[in-house]
């Protein structure tokens, strides 16, 4: 796929990014919101890898970025899920709309 | 520093001493302290007068001013400063004599009159303050010094009128007196500002010399600068005259004077008859060269105001029933005489007769008017009332007072050979030479004067006989009350024979006194007719006066109510100023200005509350905002770099 | 003479106060501190007179220490005649304030602490020759005022305190903009806040025109420039006596001093440009304040509004830009400081006893409290410009100075301002008449006592100041005239065609 | 230029985008997790297509084997089966849609206008190189980052445990 | 050997933290039921050692081939943060004693701090990103530490989701920057930075990701909710340490890496600072919850910091750092008092403070002075801090910004005065009892008060910071 223009790959990643963003904005379930975040992170990963491979193959920064993002995503997801579970314990719900005591 | 300073200093010290320690330690001594100090001041004044008039005042046949004391008090700019000092010239010496003499009389009189008063010490300290201020006024070297003491005189008058501060009417009267004269002083101040601006000085000597020298640039600029059709000089002088008119109770600023009679009677004698109220005349006399030489128009105004006030007051005096008010209007009327006498005068030699006459009248009037007031004081002290209807038939009970009062009345009526005759005669002569209309009004006023004075006299001492039996348990007054009356009565007889022209004239040169008896026939006869009419109506109790007043109807009540001028003032101040300026100002401040500042605060609060929805508590909404912000910032910076 | 002592004394007093428990001791220490300040101020005055005689420099007792070297901010202090006069005024008023507060029992320590802190701020302001430290001291004084009013005040104190703090803060915010502007446009080479060096530089006119209003209005808020004067009535009337005295006596002078020393001194060209506006505003303040005073029923409100009117004279004098008018403005600051402090002291004493300040409820008090009544009357007479008392000297100097501007606008403004003396007379007489004179309105009044030793002493102290200024104005005039001359030299540079 | 690699890329792209979209729109939460899984597999295939086998492996192991499983577990923990997900507000949907389209447009525009010049250098995706770099402390090394991530994971672990820990009976 | 020593020395802040964490872990594992009091005391003493070690000399150097940089200002900043953490630990002793997992609390806190240290010292975007996450994720967990409170978990949820979203945007930006520049190394990026659209886009997205952490409007919405819901020590940590560290990094990035784009970020800061100040103030005005109020106030403070930074000069940098110090003291003191009162009365509302001046004058005055410092009232240091920021901002010559900022100080004063009013001028129906604050709180409060009063007058401090800042 070396002939695929870079811009197409970038378009795919950007689209995935905004799909994730859309999900993040509209999903009321906290876990699905978390899924959307994963989508966003994946799109960024694609970006990094694509830039690295096509534009700057002389280093590995993008690739490593992706590795670390995956690691971070895991950590983040873990903590987020822990928080969500805790929230579920106190609210008996993981609907984000139910958790809005803090406002104004 | 000379001994002259003591004239000012002694009353001042007396004021301070009895003011501070009077209440506690010197309660009964303060009368003696005040009297002694004023006596000493009187002696020094006499000595000064002698020294000035007979030894060193005259240089080459002309009286020139001396400046024994003068120092910079407040320096505004290198060449403009307020100086405080003493100027010794004929009129100031004359005034020194008058003020210290009358003040001494009043001090002595008050020893008896105010005895037992709770605020006896305060009274004497105020009296000393007044004397100090009045003396400072008359010896002023500087127009601003005049103004300073002018204000002090005003405030001591205020304090003394309101001496019985428990009486609301006294408080109101004192306020009225102060505010009306303050209003006039505003004119004085503006006049000073104008005069000093163009002359570049505040000293009388400089101002007069700069404004009377026709070639001086100061005069030229003051004449050429004009505002609303009148030159700056005219404005300045007229405004200064407004100040004088206020203090001298000239129409229409006279409203305070009758009310001022709420003060203790000796105070009325001193302040509201003999001394303070003539300050306006004195002021015009002080600036007379400028009036006469450079600005005749202003001088004419002085004449018109003087004669009008004179006649107007005489008319009102005929209808008043409060004896002090009658005297007050008579004072106003007599000051009107002095004023128009100045107004009809010219500068220099024979044509300056009016000036001399005015000063002469000021001098004699001080004596006989003080006499009249002191007598009235004794009467009031005796019957405990101011109203004519409470009096009558006192001639037997108060023989000395009766006689003294009679002498005073004759003097004011201008019957020869009493003091008033001579001075009034000079005034009428001057008026006759200058303006016939003024002359005729003046002699009619003189006739009216004798009418209302004798109306007063008869009402008090004759009229109702029955009254006399009721009260006889107390005497006519203490010796301290009688002595001043006797001295002043003698003064009223003798004062007219002083050859006044020898000492005082418009330009300092000696002026011959002359009495033209042919000319005097008309005024004397008019005065005598006035006396007779008064006798006809009031010698015995009858209903004649009432009938006349009923016949005159509306006219009578118009005059009796003082032409409703008080009401006009009331309307302007209470209704117009309070309602349409002060109240709106206060309202605007609270509601519009303060309101708008509060509104800013409230609007911020409201803004704060309305924006609260932004903080919706929903994390997705926050994220949307985040994206909006991101895109916004992105757009902005791309746009800024003209990429988009 | 180390000027720092002026700040150090009060601060030391504050420090000692922190460790004292007993109320009596607290008061004595505060009093001792105030007395010390007064003695020091008088010493300063004497020393100044000696020094100025053989010194040609504009400022005496100067000292300049680096503070924030990277920003070129220095702690530069020094005094000239005006500052010395203001320092004396502060010392007088503070001592009197401490004396009249003798009865404070609620949170005594805090009260005197704040009061002393206030005085430190005022001294610091008057000796500062660096805009930064000046601004610092200007703001130091805001919060103690807020607390004094809010905690120890009366009436709607929280509202008033809030308003005062916010409006003064607004004023200083404007000042801040002004001094930052001056800092950057002072010179192309050296940035700095130094007053003296700024005053010798020609700041471009367009910049002056921008920054002058900020500084003038900013300081003007402190001195009740129209229409930013509304904190004055509320603040003064809610404040406890000592705070009212300080507020009206000193705090409002900070503004006038700032307008003169900073705005006008540094930017004379802009001052000329804006002079008509200043004159118009101050004339409005004078008349409008006076008329508004006429309608007030609360004595403190009355005096507060009259302060608006009187401080109008300060601004008028500054706005007229003539030597005499500026001299008059300074004299008016001192005079008004003493007079209004005395007035507030008297009102406070009456209020403490009669528990009302409403003129309609009071009456005949002269009989039961002759001393306080006399003080009240004297303060009133001073306020209406009676010769022999300080108000006269100051107002007349302003009038004479203002009249020297021949343009029609200035003439009209002068005359209108003069007219206020009549209005002043009206309300002063009305107040004295209905408060002190007439029959005693309320029977409970007849048992009231006259002033105590502390009040006597406070009143006499202020009265002495008023009388000295009123009877021998040359003492103060000689002090401030050289200083105003220096300011005038700067103002005149414009007419010398620079 | 159509060749197998290209076609594969477009297919995979369509696949991952479609499933991504489905994952964020479906109202069955369990399905959403599965669609996410597919989408992530799509991304992994994309890496394969780019010759980045190691990354693809990591993607599959960590994401699919770890995160998605974790998510599914938590769904089990918190969700009652058979329930539909609650509907989002229409207004929010519209706004989100608009914002996303705008963002896509804006970023897309910048990307399109940018001239990317592909480098001729061959990308070295050897596992050995990657491994060396991972633990090197030189300029191209990632040892410090690696250590940092380990601390992060430790911290996250502690956090998770403490938070998700059920209250012990004595403390409740 | 010397090289290793050098490594340890330059990394000493981080090494110290890791050491403490390891010691804690070991002790926890070997724990046999030690009381919370023991833990708090032990940790506090370790933190004191940590603070002292931080001030050792030898500050500058590059490690890991440029990935880690130790520079003077950064070390200074770390030391400030160290002291801040110590102070937080001291003021919230009471809360910590009742905390269920105190060791874990500290572990998370210190790991977050470690993340900030690495963030400050990061030499490339990857380390920067990782450190950012390290500093965020543990805080999200910490926010949940009031386990029984619904609001605590809500706050944690909001924090983790918002910051996940924000860091995705940041990552997107980094990827674009990497795409445009081909490097993630700051030194190289500094050189190649230019105005190409992709660069700008990358920069903007990174910028947004960072100012999210600084809670600049409109990226601030999470702030108040999280501050309110979190336990007080976490709130202080978030508002002081986290924000302070972010300011260091932000200033460093803008001045150094993105220095070439200064036109463009000046322009952004100009508007953002204005709306930040305004929004913070306006929103704070209506709050009754003290933590929430201070949250908005901290947003406002950030607005002022942006004004200073926008001056883009050494002065801007040093005044921002200076302000962080001042802000640290003031905020810790204010929150400390709130913690004490809340601990006693159970309420964090402004009404809980009523009558505090009578019942607990020390607390009331501490609070008052802290608030005055926040409001920028002399003689507190806040005054100096704020003036210097504005002065730095005015250096660009835009008067409108300065007028706007100055006027905002008035609004700010309004709500601070509300608190003062409650404490000093209002009486509560239920008089607060005398609160026994404990020694550690008092020590911390006195340190904070001394800091608030003395920092302002210490011209040398600003000079010192300025000299450190010249290295950038």
CSV table of N, CA and C in Angstrom, one decimal, chain E residues 280-281 284 292-302 327 331 374 415-416:
chain,number,residue,atom,x,y,z
E,280,UNK,N,-14.2,33.9,34.9
E,280,UNK,CA,-13.9,33.4,36.3
E,280,UNK,C,-14.5,34.3,37.3
E,281,UNK,N,-14.4,35.6,37.1
E,281,UNK,CA,-15.0,36.5,38.1
E,281,UNK,C,-16.5,36.5,38.1
E,284,UNK,N,-17.6,33.3,39.7
E,284,UNK,CA,-17.3,33.2,41.1
E,284,UNK,C,-18.3,34.0,41.9
E,292,UNK,N,-15.9,26.0,45.3
E,292,UNK,CA,-16.3,26.3,43.9
E,292,UNK,C,-15.9,27.8,43.7
E,293,UNK,N,-16.1,28.6,44.7
E,293,UNK,CA,-15.8,30.0,44.5
E,293,UNK,C,-14.3,30.2,44.3
E,294,UNK,N,-13.5,29.4,45.1
E,294,UNK,CA,-12.0,29.6,44.9
E,294,UNK,C,-11.6,28.9,43.5
E,295,UNK,N,-12.4,27.9,43.1
E,295,UNK,CA,-12.1,27.4,41.8
E,295,UNK,C,-12.2,28.4,40.7
E,296,UNK,N,-13.3,29.2,40.8
E,296,UNK,CA,-13.5,30.2,39.7
E,296,UNK,C,-12.4,31.3,40.0
E,297,UNK,N,-12.1,31.6,41.2
E,297,UNK,CA,-11.1,32.6,41.5
E,297,UNK,C,-9.8,32.1,40.9
E,298,UNK,N,-9.5,30.8,41.0
E,298,UNK,CA,-8.3,30.4,40.4
E,298,UNK,C,-8.3,30.5,38.9
E,299,UNK,N,-9.5,30.3,38.3
E,299,UNK,CA,-9.5,30.6,36.9
E,299,UNK,C,-9.1,32.0,36.5
E,300,UNK,N,-9.7,32.9,37.4
E,300,UNK,CA,-9.3,34.3,37.2
E,300,UNK,C,-7.8,34.6,37.3
E,301,UNK,N,-7.3,33.9,38.3
E,301,UNK,CA,-5.8,34.1,38.5
E,301,UNK,C,-5.1,33.7,37.3
E,302,UNK,N,-5.5,32.6,36.7
E,302,UNK,CA,-4.9,32.1,35.5
E,302,UNK,C,-5.0,33.2,34.4
E,327,UNK,N,0.7,32.8,44.7
E,327,UNK,CA,-0.6,32.1,44.6
E,327,UNK,C,-0.6,30.8,45.4
E,331,UNK,N,-3.4,30.4,48.2
E,331,UNK,CA,-4.4,29.4,48.0
E,331,UNK,C,-4.4,28.3,49.1
E,374,UNK,N,-5.1,37.0,47.3
E,374,UNK,CA,-5.7,36.6,46.0
E,374,UNK,C,-6.3,37.8,45.3
E,415,UNK,N,-16.3,39.5,45.3
E,415,UNK,CA,-16.6,38.2,45.9
E,415,UNK,C,-15.7,37.8,47.1
E,416,UNK,N,-14.5,38.3,47.0
E,416,UNK,CA,-13.6,38.0,48.2
E,416,UNK,C,-14.2,38.7,49.4
